[in-house]
Every structure is written in C-alpha cells, then in structure tokens.
Amino acid sequence: MTIQKVLYLGYVWPEPNSSAAGSRTMEFLRLFRQQNWQVVFASVAALSPHRADLSALQIEEKQLTLNCDSFDEFILSYQPDLVVFDRFFTEEQFGWRVERHCPQALRVLDTCDLHSLREARHRLLKQALHTSTGTVPALLVPATEHATLYRSMCEEDVAQREIAAIYRCDLSLMISQFEVDLLRDLFQVPDYLLCENNLMLVPENSAQQNSPGFDERQHFVSIGNFRHAPNWDAVLCLYQIIWPRIRARLPHAQLHVFGSYPPPKAMALHQPAQGFHVRGWAEDAHAVMQASRVCLAPLRFGAGIKGKLADAMACGTPSVTTSIGAESMCGELPWAGVIADELDAFVDAAVMLSNDLDQWQLAQQRGREILQTHFNRSVSSTLFLQAILQARAQQQERRAQNFTGAMLRHHSLKSTQYMSQWIQLKNQAAKPS
C-alpha cells in the first residue's frame, strides 16, 4: 500500500510566524511534497492574512464548510491515501466522513500537544493560586508526576475525547516524550499507535554561530501567541510578580514582549516607564530573538515542547524558564540557561544571565548541544517518514489488533455523525425559502 495523495485537515491555516504549531505543520507539508506526494490542505477556518503561501509548495488550498455534505463529494473525488487530522477536534468533525467515504486511507492525528494535559495543569494551577490568596505566588508550577496528572485529567471529558481520537486513528504524532510515557503507562495506549517526533521549523545551527555576541545584544525578550492560554498567563506572571523584582535590581532593564494576536488587555500592560514594552506581532521572530540577550518564559502550565525555547537556542539566546517550559526538550543534557520553578530563583537567573558573560556563553553552548542531540531535522524527518510508511504497510494488521479503536469508531463516530447531520438539517431549515 503506497502513499500518493495526502489530505491535511487543518484546525487553522498554518502560520509559521505566529506559533510553533504552524511551524510544525509547515515542516510536515514540506516533507510530504519532498516525497512527490500530492497534497491538499483543507480547513473550515477563515483565511488568515498571516498564513503561509502554500501555493509555493504546489499545495492546493480547500476551504471547507463544517457540517456539510460538500466534504463528502470532495473526498470521494480526491480519494487520499493519507489523511492527517490537525488536533483531536478536527478528527471528531471529519473522522466519520473519512471512514465512510475513504476507509482505506491511513488516518494520522497530529495532537500538536496533549490538550487534556494542558487543561489539567491549568486547573491545578488555578487551585494552587486559590489556596495562596493574599500571598505573592512563587510561580506555583503544578505537579508533573504522572499519577497526579492522570487523576486530574480523568476529571474532565477532554481526556476521554482526545484519547478516543487517538485510538480511532492509525497513528498519533506526539511532540513530547513526556506525553508518550503518560499515554502509554497510565492510559494504556499501545505503542504502535504513538509516534514521538519533535519535528518543527527551527533555524539551522549556523544561525547561532552567526548571531550577535553578548555585547551586541541588549534587553530581555518574551514571545508567544497571545491566543494560547499558557503564553498569556506567562505575560501576566512577568508583569505582576517577576518584572518588578528584576527591575528593582536592574533599574535600566527593558523587557520586550512579542506575540501574534495581542488583545487590548495585553496592550494595556505596555508601560515604557517601567521598562515593560508590549510590542505585539513580530515580522521576524528570529531576528527579534537574536537581538535580545535573555529570553524569559515563566510557563506555569502547558504541554508539548515550546517552539519559542527551541528558537531561542537556535538564535544563541539563553533562556530562563520553568520545568514545564523545558519539559522533554533536553533529555539528560543541562539546560541552555536556567530552569527555575521558584520566584527568587527565576529572578536571580535572569539577572545573572544578563550580566555574566561566562555563564551566558556556557548557556549558548548548551543550546547548541541540545539542538544537535534532540532537534536534528534530518534525523527527525527520516524517523517521521519511516513511522508513516510502516503504519501504512501494517495498516490492516494494526487495525485488527486495535479493537478498542474499532469499537470507538462504531459508537463515537455514529454519535458525531448524527449530531453533525442534525446541525446540517437545522441550518438548512433556518435558511429563508
């Protein structure tokens, strides 16, 4: 069974300059085209002015309508060999239609990160903040023990929905080894359904070697899509508790906060007199990172691996982050900067890296080692393609093994199908005659 046609069902149109998820999507699409596979990228999302130029890769764009039979006509005509679902809710929306009209297609889910894990950690953070009312929070990074996270995840239906989608697909792409271990060890997901691969658009190592030196850089930087809840929480954490302490020790320090889609509440934090600058959209995030001396990423919850921190290493910019920020990114290697889960330690690290040339250069070297060991694009690309082709070759055998997935497709997709058809009929009835 070969692959010649690919259908990529995107939750949004890929924006590599807006998010790590957009960069990851573009890496996959480029890799598919390098195999001379025909690719169609389809989405129900509105066309974005910041989206990548897919036509440059000879990729056709298809605008979809949710809960509409027009998708059935399209997929019957196209007949893809591989369908990639961008996040589990896209699989919920279109999985039943793919199975009905194109059952032979290999179904691959790109989780981007484990949404149910991120939400569980957010919930744990809120609980911790609630119990610390009246005191200054010391970052309060939620627990990372598998057992604690498992219990929290099981409290909400997001985990049931997300893991059901994983079972219904032939292969799920996981960006974090931590998440693979959690799914395998606690949720008992079979190994053959999971593929850990951290492929994303990270600049080549030469970018760090040619980047400005310590004396040519200045200021702190923070960057991240404002629509992503962990990023917004990190900005608030910087503004409310971290930056005032850094500024007290470095009176002339400046922090520049970049990110796509800044809401008015974010721009309202812009306080130049305090050295806190909310810049919003960055035309070239790598140029911004290279011009900065230290990257600050006080991530108190989240999942997956953090594109901003991989970019920082590639641009030769040491970072201060939390254990959640650095999760699954460096293995046993020392971090390219400092990992700090306590407020005082975080502030101390930021001040130290901004002033100490030797420690700054050591962090930069550690970043190079992490990229070479854990983010080798050639190795990641090869392993990814091998996993896809192996899943295709073993498709029938794996589906026969995966009774849980077959059962979930029978029951869950029927309910999804009927709900979609009910919405479609309701929308048709609401149209003026």
CSV table of N, CA and C in Angstrom, one decimal, residues 247-385:
chain,number,residue,atom,x,y,z
A,247,ARG,N,13.4,44.5,37.7
A,247,ARG,CA,13.6,46.0,37.5
A,247,ARG,C,14.2,46.6,38.8
A,248,ALA,N,13.9,46.1,39.9
A,248,ALA,CA,14.4,46.7,41.2
A,248,ALA,C,15.9,46.4,41.3
A,249,ARG,N,16.4,45.3,40.7
A,249,ARG,CA,17.8,45.0,40.7
A,249,ARG,C,18.5,45.5,39.5
A,250,LEU,N,17.8,45.7,38.4
A,250,LEU,CA,18.4,46.3,37.2
A,250,LEU,C,17.6,47.5,36.8
A,251,PRO,N,17.8,48.6,37.3
A,251,PRO,CA,16.9,49.8,37.1
A,251,PRO,C,16.7,50.2,35.7
A,252,HIS,N,17.7,49.9,34.8
A,252,HIS,CA,17.6,50.3,33.4
A,252,HIS,C,17.2,49.2,32.5
A,253,ALA,N,16.8,48.1,33.1
A,253,ALA,CA,16.5,46.9,32.2
A,253,ALA,C,15.2,47.1,31.4
A,254,GLN,N,15.1,46.5,30.3
A,254,GLN,CA,14.0,46.6,29.4
A,254,GLN,C,13.5,45.2,29.0
A,255,LEU,N,12.2,45.0,29.0
A,255,LEU,CA,11.6,43.7,28.6
A,255,LEU,C,10.7,44.0,27.4
A,256,HIS,N,10.9,43.3,26.3
A,256,HIS,CA,10.1,43.5,25.1
A,256,HIS,C,9.3,42.2,24.9
A,257,VAL,N,7.9,42.4,24.9
A,257,VAL,CA,7.0,41.2,24.8
A,257,VAL,C,6.4,41.2,23.4
A,258,PHE,N,6.7,40.2,22.7
A,258,PHE,CA,6.2,40.0,21.3
A,258,PHE,C,5.2,38.8,21.3
A,259,GLY,N,4.3,38.9,20.3
A,259,GLY,CA,3.4,37.8,20.1
A,259,GLY,C,2.3,38.2,19.2
A,260,SER,N,1.8,37.2,18.4
A,260,SER,CA,0.7,37.4,17.5
A,260,SER,C,-0.6,37.5,18.2
A,261,TYR,N,-1.5,38.3,17.6
A,261,TYR,CA,-2.9,38.5,18.0
A,261,TYR,C,-3.0,39.0,19.5
A,262,PRO,N,-2.3,40.1,19.8
A,262,PRO,CA,-2.4,40.7,21.1
A,262,PRO,C,-3.8,41.3,21.3
A,263,PRO,N,-4.5,41.0,22.4
A,263,PRO,CA,-5.8,41.6,22.6
A,263,PRO,C,-5.6,42.9,23.3
A,264,PRO,N,-6.6,43.8,23.4
A,264,PRO,CA,-6.5,45.1,24.1
A,264,PRO,C,-6.0,44.9,25.5
A,265,LYS,N,-6.4,43.8,26.2
A,265,LYS,CA,-5.9,43.7,27.6
A,265,LYS,C,-4.4,43.5,27.7
A,266,ALA,N,-3.8,42.9,26.6
A,266,ALA,CA,-2.4,42.8,26.6
A,266,ALA,C,-1.7,44.1,26.3
A,267,MET,N,-2.2,44.8,25.3
A,267,MET,CA,-1.6,46.1,25.0
A,267,MET,C,-1.7,47.1,26.2
A,268,ALA,N,-2.7,46.9,27.0
A,268,ALA,CA,-2.9,47.8,28.2
A,268,ALA,C,-1.8,47.6,29.2
A,269,LEU,N,-1.0,46.5,29.1
A,269,LEU,CA,0.1,46.3,30.0
A,269,LEU,C,1.4,47.1,29.6
A,270,HIS,N,1.3,47.7,28.5
A,270,HIS,CA,2.5,48.4,27.9
A,270,HIS,C,2.8,49.6,28.9
A,271,GLN,N,4.0,49.5,29.5
A,271,GLN,CA,4.4,50.5,30.5
A,271,GLN,C,5.9,50.9,30.2
A,272,PRO,N,6.2,51.7,29.2
A,272,PRO,CA,7.6,52.0,28.9
A,272,PRO,C,8.4,52.6,30.1
A,273,ALA,N,7.7,53.4,30.9
A,273,ALA,CA,8.4,54.0,32.0
A,273,ALA,C,8.9,52.9,33.0
A,274,GLN,N,8.3,51.8,33.0
A,274,GLN,CA,8.8,50.7,33.9
A,274,GLN,C,9.6,49.6,33.1
A,275,GLY,N,9.9,50.0,31.8
A,275,GLY,CA,10.7,49.1,31.0
A,275,GLY,C,10.0,47.9,30.5
A,276,PHE,N,8.6,47.9,30.6
A,276,PHE,CA,7.8,46.8,30.1
A,276,PHE,C,7.1,47.2,28.8
A,277,HIS,N,7.6,46.6,27.7
A,277,HIS,CA,7.1,47.0,26.4
A,277,HIS,C,6.4,45.9,25.7
A,278,VAL,N,5.1,46.1,25.4
A,278,VAL,CA,4.3,45.1,24.7
A,278,VAL,C,4.3,45.5,23.2
A,279,ARG,N,5.0,44.7,22.4
A,279,ARG,CA,5.3,45.0,21.0
A,279,ARG,C,4.2,44.4,20.1
A,280,GLY,N,3.6,43.3,20.5
A,280,GLY,CA,2.7,42.6,19.6
A,280,GLY,C,3.4,41.8,18.5
A,281,TRP,N,2.9,41.8,17.3
A,281,TRP,CA,3.3,41.0,16.2
A,281,TRP,C,4.8,41.3,15.9
A,282,ALA,N,5.6,40.2,15.7
A,282,ALA,CA,7.0,40.4,15.2
A,282,ALA,C,7.1,39.9,13.8
A,283,GLU,N,7.5,40.7,12.9
A,283,GLU,CA,7.6,40.3,11.5
A,283,GLU,C,8.7,39.2,11.3
A,284,ASP,N,9.7,39.3,12.1
A,284,ASP,CA,10.8,38.2,12.1
A,284,ASP,C,11.1,37.9,13.5
A,285,ALA,N,10.5,36.8,14.0
A,285,ALA,CA,10.7,36.4,15.4
A,285,ALA,C,12.1,36.0,15.7
A,286,HIS,N,12.8,35.4,14.7
A,286,HIS,CA,14.2,35.0,14.9
A,286,HIS,C,15.1,36.2,15.0
A,287,ALA,N,14.9,37.3,14.2
A,287,ALA,CA,15.7,38.5,14.3
A,287,ALA,C,15.5,39.2,15.7
A,288,VAL,N,14.2,39.1,16.2
A,288,VAL,CA,13.9,39.7,17.5
A,288,VAL,C,14.7,38.9,18.6
A,289,MET,N,14.7,37.6,18.4
A,289,MET,CA,15.3,36.8,19.4
A,289,MET,C,16.8,37.0,19.4
A,290,GLN,N,17.4,37.1,18.2
A,290,GLN,CA,18.9,37.2,18.1
A,290,GLN,C,19.4,38.6,18.6
A,291,ALA,N,18.5,39.6,18.6
A,291,ALA,CA,18.9,40.9,19.1
A,291,ALA,C,18.8,41.0,20.6
A,292,SER,N,18.2,40.0,21.3
A,292,SER,CA,18.0,40.0,22.7
A,292,SER,C,19.0,39.2,23.5
A,293,ARG,N,19.3,39.6,24.7
A,293,ARG,CA,20.3,39.0,25.5
A,293,ARG,C,19.8,37.7,26.2
A,294,VAL,N,18.5,37.8,26.7
A,294,VAL,CA,18.0,36.7,27.5
A,294,VAL,C,16.5,36.6,27.2
A,295,CYS,N,16.0,35.4,27.0
A,295,CYS,CA,14.6,35.1,26.8
A,295,CYS,C,14.0,34.6,28.1
A,296,LEU,N,12.9,35.2,28.5
A,296,LEU,CA,12.1,34.9,29.7
A,296,LEU,C,10.9,34.1,29.4
A,297,ALA,N,10.7,32.9,29.9
A,297,ALA,CA,9.5,32.1,29.6
A,297,ALA,C,9.0,31.4,30.9
A,298,PRO,N,8.3,32.2,31.8
A,298,PRO,CA,7.8,31.6,33.0
A,298,PRO,C,6.5,30.9,32.8
A,299,LEU,N,6.5,29.8,32.1
A,299,LEU,CA,5.4,29.0,31.8
A,299,LEU,C,4.9,28.1,33.0
A,300,ARG,N,3.7,28.4,33.5
A,300,ARG,CA,3.2,27.7,34.7
A,300,ARG,C,2.3,26.6,34.4
A,301,PHE,N,1.9,26.4,33.2
A,301,PHE,CA,1.2,25.2,32.7
A,301,PHE,C,1.4,25.1,31.2
A,302,GLY,N,1.0,24.0,30.7
A,302,GLY,CA,1.1,23.8,29.3
A,302,GLY,C,1.4,22.3,29.0
A,303,ALA,N,1.7,22.0,27.7
A,303,ALA,CA,2.0,20.7,27.3
A,303,ALA,C,2.9,20.8,26.0
A,304,GLY,N,3.3,19.6,25.5
A,304,GLY,CA,4.2,19.6,24.3
A,304,GLY,C,5.5,20.2,24.6
A,305,ILE,N,6.2,20.6,23.5
A,305,ILE,CA,7.5,21.3,23.7
A,305,ILE,C,7.4,22.7,23.2
A,306,LYS,N,8.2,23.6,23.6
A,306,LYS,CA,8.0,25.0,23.4
A,306,LYS,C,8.9,25.5,22.2
A,307,GLY,N,8.2,25.9,21.1
A,307,GLY,CA,8.9,26.4,20.0
A,307,GLY,C,9.7,27.6,20.3
A,308,LYS,N,9.2,28.5,21.1
A,308,LYS,CA,10.0,29.7,21.5
A,308,LYS,C,11.3,29.4,22.1
A,309,LEU,N,11.4,28.3,22.9
A,309,LEU,CA,12.7,28.0,23.5
A,309,LEU,C,13.6,27.3,22.6
A,310,ALA,N,13.1,26.5,21.7
A,310,ALA,CA,13.9,25.9,20.6
A,310,ALA,C,14.5,27.1,19.7
A,311,ASP,N,13.6,28.0,19.4
A,311,ASP,CA,14.1,29.2,18.6
A,311,ASP,C,15.2,30.0,19.4
A,312,ALA,N,15.0,30.1,20.7
A,312,ALA,CA,16.0,30.8,21.5
A,312,ALA,C,17.3,30.1,21.4
A,313,MET,N,17.4,28.8,21.5
A,313,MET,CA,18.6,28.1,21.4
A,313,MET,C,19.2,28.3,20.0
A,314,ALA,N,18.4,28.2,19.0
A,314,ALA,CA,18.9,28.3,17.6
A,314,ALA,C,19.5,29.7,17.4
A,315,CYS,N,18.9,30.7,18.1
A,315,CYS,CA,19.4,32.1,17.9
A,315,CYS,C,20.5,32.4,18.8
A,316,GLY,N,20.9,31.5,19.7
A,316,GLY,CA,22.0,31.8,20.6
A,316,GLY,C,21.6,32.6,21.8
A,317,THR,N,20.3,32.5,22.2
A,317,THR,CA,19.8,33.4,23.2
A,317,THR,C,19.5,32.5,24.4
A,318,PRO,N,20.3,32.6,25.5
A,318,PRO,CA,20.0,31.8,26.7
A,318,PRO,C,18.6,32.2,27.3
A,319,SER,N,18.0,31.2,28.0
A,319,SER,CA,16.6,31.4,28.4
A,319,SER,C,16.5,31.0,29.9
A,320,VAL,N,15.5,31.6,30.6
A,320,VAL,CA,15.1,31.3,31.9
A,320,VAL,C,13.7,30.8,31.8
A,321,THR,N,13.4,29.6,32.2
A,321,THR,CA,12.1,29.0,32.1
A,321,THR,C,11.8,28.1,33.3
A,322,THR,N,10.7,27.4,33.2
A,322,THR,CA,10.3,26.5,34.3
A,322,THR,C,10.5,25.1,33.9
A,323,SER,N,10.2,24.2,34.8
A,323,SER,CA,10.3,22.7,34.4
A,323,SER,C,9.3,22.4,33.4
A,324,ILE,N,8.2,23.0,33.4
A,324,ILE,CA,7.2,22.7,32.3
A,324,ILE,C,7.6,23.3,31.0
A,325,GLY,N,8.3,24.5,31.0
A,325,GLY,CA,8.8,25.1,29.8
A,325,GLY,C,9.8,24.2,29.1
A,326,ALA,N,10.7,23.6,29.9
A,326,ALA,CA,11.8,22.8,29.4
A,326,ALA,C,11.5,21.3,29.2
A,327,GLU,N,10.3,21.0,29.6
A,327,GLU,CA,9.9,19.5,29.6
A,327,GLU,C,10.1,18.9,28.2
A,328,SER,N,10.8,17.7,28.2
A,328,SER,CA,11.0,16.9,27.0
A,328,SER,C,11.9,17.6,26.0
A,329,MET,N,12.6,18.6,26.3
A,329,MET,CA,13.4,19.3,25.3
A,329,MET,C,14.9,19.0,25.4
A,330,CYS,N,15.4,18.6,26.5
A,330,CYS,CA,16.9,18.5,26.6
A,330,CYS,C,17.3,17.1,27.1
A,331,GLY,N,16.4,16.2,27.5
A,331,GLY,CA,16.8,14.9,28.0
A,331,GLY,C,17.7,15.1,29.2
A,332,GLU,N,18.9,14.4,29.2
A,332,GLU,CA,19.8,14.5,30.3
A,332,GLU,C,20.8,15.6,30.2
A,333,LEU,N,20.7,16.4,29.1
A,333,LEU,CA,21.7,17.5,28.9
A,333,LEU,C,21.3,18.7,29.8
A,334,PRO,N,22.3,19.5,30.3
A,334,PRO,CA,21.9,20.7,31.0
A,334,PRO,C,21.2,21.7,30.1
A,335,TRP,N,20.4,22.5,30.8
A,335,TRP,CA,19.5,23.4,30.0
A,335,TRP,C,20.4,24.6,29.5
A,336,ALA,N,19.9,25.2,28.4
A,336,ALA,CA,20.5,26.3,27.7
A,336,ALA,C,20.2,27.6,28.5
A,337,GLY,N,20.5,27.7,29.7
A,337,GLY,CA,20.2,28.8,30.6
A,337,GLY,C,19.9,28.3,32.0
A,338,VAL,N,18.7,28.6,32.5
A,338,VAL,CA,18.3,28.1,33.9
A,338,VAL,C,16.9,27.7,33.9
A,339,ILE,N,16.6,26.6,34.6
A,339,ILE,CA,15.3,26.1,34.9
A,339,ILE,C,15.0,26.5,36.3
A,340,ALA,N,13.9,27.3,36.5
A,340,ALA,CA,13.6,27.8,37.9
A,340,ALA,C,12.1,27.8,38.1
A,341,ASP,N,11.7,27.1,39.1
A,341,ASP,CA,10.2,27.0,39.5
A,341,ASP,C,9.9,27.9,40.6
A,342,GLU,N,10.8,28.5,41.2
A,342,GLU,CA,10.6,29.4,42.3
A,342,GLU,C,10.9,30.9,41.9
A,343,LEU,N,10.1,31.8,42.5
A,343,LEU,CA,10.2,33.2,42.1
A,343,LEU,C,11.6,33.8,42.2
A,344,ASP,N,12.2,33.6,43.4
A,344,ASP,CA,13.5,34.2,43.7
A,344,ASP,C,14.6,33.6,42.8
A,345,ALA,N,14.5,32.3,42.5
A,345,ALA,CA,15.5,31.6,41.7
A,345,ALA,C,15.3,32.1,40.2
A,346,PHE,N,14.1,32.3,39.8
A,346,PHE,CA,13.9,32.8,38.4
A,346,PHE,C,14.5,34.2,38.3
A,347,VAL,N,14.2,35.1,39.2
A,347,VAL,CA,14.8,36.5,39.1
A,347,VAL,C,16.3,36.4,39.2
A,348,ASP,N,16.8,35.6,40.1
A,348,ASP,CA,18.3,35.5,40.2
A,348,ASP,C,18.9,35.1,38.9
A,349,ALA,N,18.3,34.1,38.2
A,349,ALA,CA,18.8,33.6,37.0
A,349,ALA,C,18.8,34.6,35.9
A,350,ALA,N,17.7,35.4,35.8
A,350,ALA,CA,17.5,36.4,34.8
A,350,ALA,C,18.6,37.5,35.0
A,351,VAL,N,18.8,37.9,36.2
A,351,VAL,CA,19.8,38.9,36.4
A,351,VAL,C,21.2,38.4,36.1
A,352,MET,N,21.5,37.2,36.5
A,352,MET,CA,22.8,36.6,36.3
A,352,MET,C,23.1,36.4,34.8
A,353,LEU,N,22.2,35.9,34.0
A,353,LEU,CA,22.5,35.7,32.6
A,353,LEU,C,22.6,37.0,31.8
A,354,SER,N,22.0,38.0,32.3
A,354,SER,CA,22.0,39.3,31.6
A,354,SER,C,23.4,40.0,31.9
A,355,ASN,N,24.1,39.6,33.0
A,355,ASN,CA,25.3,40.3,33.4
A,355,ASN,C,26.6,39.5,33.3
A,356,ASP,N,26.5,38.2,33.3
A,356,ASP,CA,27.6,37.3,33.4
A,356,ASP,C,28.0,36.7,32.0
A,357,LEU,N,29.0,37.2,31.4
A,357,LEU,CA,29.4,36.8,30.1
A,357,LEU,C,29.8,35.3,30.0
A,358,ASP,N,30.5,34.8,31.0
A,358,ASP,CA,30.9,33.4,31.0
A,358,ASP,C,29.7,32.5,31.1
A,359,GLN,N,28.8,32.8,32.0
A,359,GLN,CA,27.6,31.9,32.1
A,359,GLN,C,26.7,32.0,30.9
A,360,TRP,N,26.7,33.2,30.3
A,360,TRP,CA,25.8,33.4,29.1
A,360,TRP,C,26.4,32.6,28.0
A,361,GLN,N,27.7,32.6,27.8
A,361,GLN,CA,28.3,31.8,26.7
A,361,GLN,C,28.2,30.3,27.0
A,362,LEU,N,28.3,29.9,28.2
A,362,LEU,CA,28.1,28.5,28.6
A,362,LEU,C,26.7,28.1,28.2
A,363,ALA,N,25.7,28.9,28.5
A,363,ALA,CA,24.3,28.6,28.2
A,363,ALA,C,24.1,28.5,26.7
A,364,GLN,N,24.7,29.4,25.9
A,364,GLN,CA,24.7,29.3,24.5
A,364,GLN,C,25.2,28.0,23.9
A,365,GLN,N,26.4,27.6,24.5
A,365,GLN,CA,27.0,26.3,24.0
A,365,GLN,C,26.1,25.2,24.3
A,366,ARG,N,25.4,25.2,25.5
A,366,ARG,CA,24.5,24.1,25.9
A,366,ARG,C,23.3,24.1,24.9
A,367,GLY,N,22.9,25.2,24.5
A,367,GLY,CA,21.8,25.3,23.5
A,367,GLY,C,22.2,24.6,22.2
A,368,ARG,N,23.4,24.8,21.7
A,368,ARG,CA,23.9,24.1,20.5
A,368,ARG,C,23.9,22.6,20.7
A,369,GLU,N,24.3,22.1,21.9
A,369,GLU,CA,24.4,20.7,22.2
A,369,GLU,C,22.9,20.1,22.2
A,370,ILE,N,22.0,20.8,22.7
A,370,ILE,CA,20.6,20.3,22.8
A,370,ILE,C,20.1,20.2,21.4
A,371,LEU,N,20.3,21.2,20.6
A,371,LEU,CA,19.8,21.2,19.2
A,371,LEU,C,20.4,20.1,18.4
A,372,GLN,N,21.7,19.9,18.5
A,372,GLN,CA,22.3,18.8,17.8
A,372,GLN,C,21.8,17.4,18.2
A,373,THR,N,21.5,17.3,19.5
A,373,THR,CA,21.2,16.0,20.0
A,373,THR,C,19.7,15.7,19.9
A,374,HIS,N,18.8,16.7,20.1
A,374,HIS,CA,17.4,16.4,20.2
A,374,HIS,C,16.6,17.0,19.1
A,375,PHE,N,17.2,17.9,18.3
A,375,PHE,CA,16.4,18.6,17.2
A,375,PHE,C,17.1,18.6,15.9
A,376,ASN,N,17.7,17.4,15.6
A,376,ASN,CA,18.3,17.2,14.3
A,376,ASN,C,17.2,17.0,13.3
A,377,ARG,N,17.1,18.0,12.4
A,377,ARG,CA,16.0,17.9,11.4
A,377,ARG,C,16.0,16.7,10.5
A,378,SER,N,17.2,16.3,10.0
A,378,SER,CA,17.4,15.2,9.1
A,378,SER,C,17.0,13.9,9.8
A,379,VAL,N,17.4,13.7,11.1
A,379,VAL,CA,17.0,12.5,11.8
A,379,VAL,C,15.5,12.5,12.1
A,380,SER,N,15.0,13.6,12.5
A,380,SER,CA,13.5,13.7,12.8
A,380,SER,C,12.7,13.4,11.6
A,381,SER,N,13.1,14.0,10.5
A,381,SER,CA,12.4,13.8,9.2
A,381,SER,C,12.4,12.3,8.8
A,382,THR,N,13.5,11.7,8.9
A,382,THR,CA,13.7,10.3,8.5
A,382,THR,C,12.8,9.4,9.4
A,383,LEU,N,12.9,9.6,10.7
A,383,LEU,CA,12.1,8.8,11.6
A,383,LEU,C,10.6,9.0,11.4
A,384,PHE,N,10.2,10.2,11.1
A,384,PHE,CA,8.8,10.5,10.8
A,384,PHE,C,8.3,9.8,9.6
A,385,LEU,N,9.0,9.8,8.5
A,385,LEU,CA,8.6,9.2,7.3
A,385,LEU,C,8.6,7.6,7.5
